[in-house]
Short mmCIF file of N, CA and C in Angstrom, two decimals:
data_model
loop_
_atom_site.label_atom_id
_atom_site.label_comp_id
_atom_site.label_asym_id
_atom_site.label_seq_id
_atom_site.Cartn_x
_atom_site.Cartn_y
_atom_site.Cartn_z
N MET A 1 -6.69 -10.13 -62.57
CA MET A 1 -6.09 -9.02 -63.17
C MET A 1 -6.81 -8.93 -64.63
N ALA A 2 -7.32 -10.00 -65.12
CA ALA A 2 -8.10 -9.79 -66.21
C ALA A 2 -9.30 -8.86 -65.95
N ALA A 3 -9.89 -9.12 -64.80
CA ALA A 3 -11.45 -8.15 -64.60
C ALA A 3 -10.71 -6.81 -64.66
N TRP A 4 -9.74 -6.60 -63.58
CA TRP A 4 -9.10 -4.85 -63.88
C TRP A 4 -8.87 -4.41 -65.17
N CYS A 5 -8.42 -5.11 -66.08
CA CYS A 5 -7.88 -5.05 -67.25
C CYS A 5 -9.10 -4.61 -68.20
N ARG A 6 -10.16 -5.45 -68.22
CA ARG A 6 -11.39 -5.14 -69.01
C ARG A 6 -12.09 -3.56 -68.43
N LYS A 7 -11.89 -3.67 -66.66
CA LYS A 7 -12.59 -2.59 -66.48
C LYS A 7 -11.77 -1.23 -66.45
N GLU A 8 -10.61 -1.40 -66.59
CA GLU A 8 -9.78 -0.10 -67.01
C GLU A 8 -9.68 0.03 -68.77
N ASN A 9 -9.90 -0.93 -69.37
CA ASN A 9 -9.98 -1.07 -71.01
C ASN A 9 -8.55 -1.00 -71.22
N ILE A 10 -7.75 -1.91 -70.84
CA ILE A 10 -6.36 -2.30 -70.94
C ILE A 10 -6.18 -3.52 -71.53
N ASN A 11 -5.52 -3.79 -72.86
CA ASN A 11 -5.32 -5.12 -73.31
C ASN A 11 -4.37 -5.83 -72.40
N ILE A 12 -5.03 -7.12 -72.22
CA ILE A 12 -4.43 -8.19 -71.07
C ILE A 12 -3.01 -8.54 -71.38
N HIS A 13 -2.58 -8.53 -72.95
CA HIS A 13 -1.54 -8.94 -73.23
C HIS A 13 -0.44 -8.05 -73.11
N GLN A 14 -0.75 -6.94 -73.15
CA GLN A 14 0.19 -5.67 -72.78
C GLN A 14 0.59 -5.48 -71.42
N MET A 15 -0.34 -5.75 -70.68
CA MET A 15 -0.50 -5.73 -69.23
C MET A 15 0.55 -6.81 -68.67
N TYR A 16 0.37 -8.15 -69.20
CA TYR A 16 1.37 -9.00 -69.01
C TYR A 16 3.03 -8.92 -69.48
N TYR A 17 2.85 -8.00 -70.30
CA TYR A 17 4.32 -7.59 -71.29
C TYR A 17 5.03 -6.98 -70.13
N TRP A 18 4.48 -5.88 -69.69
CA TRP A 18 4.74 -4.68 -68.89
C TRP A 18 5.10 -5.06 -67.33
N LYS A 19 4.19 -6.03 -66.87
CA LYS A 19 4.65 -6.87 -65.58
C LYS A 19 5.66 -7.86 -65.80
N ARG A 20 6.07 -8.61 -66.69
CA ARG A 20 6.96 -9.07 -67.07
C ARG A 20 8.51 -8.27 -67.08
N LYS A 21 8.34 -7.01 -67.57
CA LYS A 21 9.52 -6.18 -67.87
C LYS A 21 9.82 -5.72 -66.58
N PHE A 22 8.81 -5.33 -65.65
CA PHE A 22 8.75 -4.53 -64.45
C PHE A 22 9.45 -5.60 -63.76
N ASP A 23 8.76 -6.80 -63.58
CA ASP A 23 9.56 -8.16 -62.58
C ASP A 23 10.73 -8.19 -63.00
N GLN A 24 11.31 -8.27 -64.29
CA GLN A 24 12.72 -8.48 -64.64
C GLN A 24 13.70 -7.17 -63.99
N GLN A 25 13.11 -5.93 -64.26
CA GLN A 25 13.89 -4.84 -63.86
C GLN A 25 14.11 -5.00 -62.53
N THR A 26 13.04 -5.49 -61.58
CA THR A 26 13.12 -5.55 -60.07
C THR A 26 13.79 -6.68 -59.77
N ASP A 27 14.12 -7.57 -60.33
CA ASP A 27 14.88 -8.83 -60.22
C ASP A 27 16.41 -8.09 -60.09
N ASN A 28 16.59 -7.55 -61.32
CA ASN A 28 18.00 -7.03 -61.59
C ASN A 28 18.57 -6.01 -60.46
N ASN A 29 17.60 -5.38 -60.04
CA ASN A 29 17.68 -4.13 -58.96
C ASN A 29 17.31 -4.65 -57.81
N PRO A 30 17.87 -5.41 -56.92
CA PRO A 30 17.24 -5.51 -55.67
C PRO A 30 17.52 -4.46 -54.86
N SER A 31 16.25 -4.19 -54.04
CA SER A 31 16.22 -3.10 -53.03
C SER A 31 16.49 -3.76 -51.85
N SER A 32 17.07 -2.79 -50.71
CA SER A 32 17.13 -3.13 -49.34
C SER A 32 16.34 -2.47 -48.63
N SER A 33 15.95 -3.15 -47.53
CA SER A 33 14.89 -2.70 -46.39
C SER A 33 15.69 -1.85 -45.31
N ASP A 34 15.51 -0.80 -44.89
CA ASP A 34 16.05 -0.36 -43.82
C ASP A 34 15.24 -0.34 -42.44
N TRP A 35 15.51 -1.35 -41.65
CA TRP A 35 14.97 -1.24 -40.37
C TRP A 35 15.08 -0.21 -39.69
N LEU A 36 13.85 0.26 -38.86
CA LEU A 36 14.05 1.42 -37.99
C LEU A 36 13.60 0.75 -36.58
N GLU A 37 14.42 1.26 -35.63
CA GLU A 37 14.09 0.61 -34.28
C GLU A 37 13.20 1.50 -33.45
N ILE A 38 12.38 0.94 -33.05
CA ILE A 38 11.29 1.70 -32.48
C ILE A 38 11.38 1.14 -30.56
N SER A 39 11.41 1.99 -29.78
CA SER A 39 11.47 2.01 -28.61
C SER A 39 9.99 2.21 -28.05
N HIS A 40 9.98 1.46 -27.01
CA HIS A 40 8.34 1.31 -26.52
C HIS A 40 8.33 1.79 -25.18
N SER A 41 7.24 2.39 -24.89
CA SER A 41 7.07 2.53 -23.20
C SER A 41 6.76 1.64 -22.38
N ALA A 42 6.61 1.78 -21.18
CA ALA A 42 6.66 0.63 -20.12
C ALA A 42 5.14 0.06 -20.20
N ASN A 43 4.39 0.64 -20.65
CA ASN A 43 2.94 0.37 -20.64
C ASN A 43 2.60 -0.55 -21.76
N PHE A 44 3.78 -0.71 -22.80
CA PHE A 44 3.71 -1.67 -23.68
C PHE A 44 3.17 -3.13 -23.89
N ASP A 45 1.96 -3.70 -24.40
CA ASP A 45 1.54 -5.00 -24.10
C ASP A 45 1.97 -5.93 -24.91
N GLU A 46 2.62 -6.79 -24.55
CA GLU A 46 3.72 -7.63 -25.34
C GLU A 46 2.56 -8.42 -26.35
N HIS A 47 1.56 -8.47 -26.09
CA HIS A 47 0.37 -9.31 -27.22
C HIS A 47 -0.30 -8.44 -27.98
N SER A 48 0.07 -7.10 -27.77
CA SER A 48 -0.52 -6.11 -28.83
C SER A 48 0.23 -6.24 -30.16
N SER A 49 -0.55 -5.63 -31.19
CA SER A 49 0.03 -5.21 -32.38
C SER A 49 0.05 -4.35 -33.09
N ILE A 50 0.64 -4.00 -34.06
CA ILE A 50 0.74 -2.64 -34.89
C ILE A 50 0.22 -2.78 -36.45
N ILE A 51 -0.46 -1.78 -36.64
CA ILE A 51 -0.62 -1.82 -37.90
C ILE A 51 -0.17 -1.20 -39.12
N ILE A 52 0.42 -1.74 -40.39
CA ILE A 52 1.01 -0.86 -41.17
C ILE A 52 0.03 -0.44 -42.18
N LYS A 53 -0.29 0.53 -42.66
CA LYS A 53 -0.83 0.82 -43.59
C LYS A 53 -0.27 1.64 -44.79
N VAL A 54 -0.28 0.82 -45.97
CA VAL A 54 0.40 1.37 -47.30
C VAL A 54 -0.84 1.39 -48.31
N ASP A 55 -1.18 2.89 -48.73
CA ASP A 55 -2.30 3.23 -49.46
C ASP A 55 -3.31 2.50 -48.96
N LYS A 56 -4.39 1.44 -49.83
CA LYS A 56 -5.57 1.30 -49.47
C LYS A 56 -5.66 -0.25 -48.73
N LEU A 57 -3.89 -0.73 -48.59
CA LEU A 57 -3.80 -1.91 -47.96
C LEU A 57 -3.27 -1.77 -46.69
N SER A 58 -3.28 -3.02 -45.49
CA SER A 58 -3.08 -2.59 -44.44
C SER A 58 -2.64 -4.23 -43.93
N VAL A 59 -1.71 -4.16 -42.84
CA VAL A 59 -0.96 -5.61 -42.40
C VAL A 59 -0.88 -5.36 -41.02
N GLU A 60 -1.37 -6.17 -40.24
CA GLU A 60 -1.45 -6.25 -38.88
C GLU A 60 -0.36 -7.29 -38.25
N VAL A 61 0.78 -6.56 -37.60
CA VAL A 61 1.76 -7.15 -37.00
C VAL A 61 1.89 -7.32 -35.77
N LYS A 62 2.21 -8.70 -35.21
CA LYS A 62 2.16 -8.99 -34.17
C LYS A 62 3.64 -9.33 -33.35
N PRO A 63 3.67 -9.33 -32.30
CA PRO A 63 5.34 -9.12 -31.79
C PRO A 63 5.96 -10.53 -32.04
N GLN A 64 5.48 -11.53 -32.22
CA GLN A 64 6.12 -12.86 -32.70
C GLN A 64 6.04 -12.80 -34.16
N VAL A 65 6.28 -11.96 -35.05
CA VAL A 65 6.15 -12.34 -36.50
C VAL A 65 7.59 -12.29 -37.02
N ASP A 66 7.43 -13.39 -37.89
CA ASP A 66 8.78 -13.64 -38.75
C ASP A 66 8.98 -12.62 -39.40
N ARG A 67 10.64 -12.15 -39.01
CA ARG A 67 11.11 -10.60 -39.44
C ARG A 67 11.17 -11.16 -41.30
N GLN A 68 11.40 -12.18 -41.62
CA GLN A 68 11.86 -12.67 -42.94
C GLN A 68 10.41 -12.37 -43.46
N LEU A 69 9.47 -13.06 -43.01
CA LEU A 69 8.05 -13.00 -43.65
C LEU A 69 7.37 -11.57 -43.72
N LEU A 70 7.71 -10.71 -42.91
CA LEU A 70 7.37 -9.21 -42.96
C LEU A 70 8.18 -8.57 -43.78
N SER A 71 9.51 -8.79 -43.84
CA SER A 71 10.35 -8.06 -45.03
C SER A 71 9.84 -8.42 -46.40
N ASP A 72 9.49 -9.81 -46.65
CA ASP A 72 8.98 -10.12 -47.86
C ASP A 72 7.85 -9.15 -48.33
N VAL A 73 6.74 -9.23 -47.12
CA VAL A 73 5.30 -8.57 -47.44
C VAL A 73 5.69 -7.31 -47.60
N ILE A 74 6.64 -6.69 -47.15
CA ILE A 74 6.85 -5.04 -47.14
C ILE A 74 7.51 -4.85 -48.91
N HIS A 75 8.28 -5.79 -48.97
CA HIS A 75 8.90 -5.53 -50.44
C HIS A 75 7.76 -5.64 -51.71
N LEU A 76 6.97 -6.98 -51.30
CA LEU A 76 5.71 -6.83 -52.42
C LEU A 76 4.68 -5.58 -52.33
N LEU A 77 4.59 -5.09 -50.97
CA LEU A 77 3.84 -3.77 -51.08
C LEU A 77 4.40 -2.57 -51.74
N LYS A 78 5.85 -2.69 -51.60
CA LYS A 78 6.37 -1.51 -52.27
C LYS A 78 6.23 -1.68 -54.00
N CYS A 79 6.28 -2.89 -54.47
CA CYS A 79 6.06 -3.15 -55.85
C CYS A 79 4.88 -3.10 -56.32
N GLN A 80 3.87 -3.22 -55.43
CA GLN A 80 2.77 -2.89 -56.04
C GLN A 80 2.21 -1.72 -56.62
#
């Protein structure tokens, strides 16, 4: 974070202040994730994966994924 702040000419202490305020606000207002059911065709390979892209980030999700872990990852991506 320090390198990014230097690059963007932002005071690191200010950045940490606003990050703490945002984290506190986020903790006080938990958001829920809505799950969408996806039906698949007969040619679906049970060993294949999907890729979820959010801005410049991407997450590969395999069929045996831990749903709670996936939910946590998506929540973190939404907060970035």
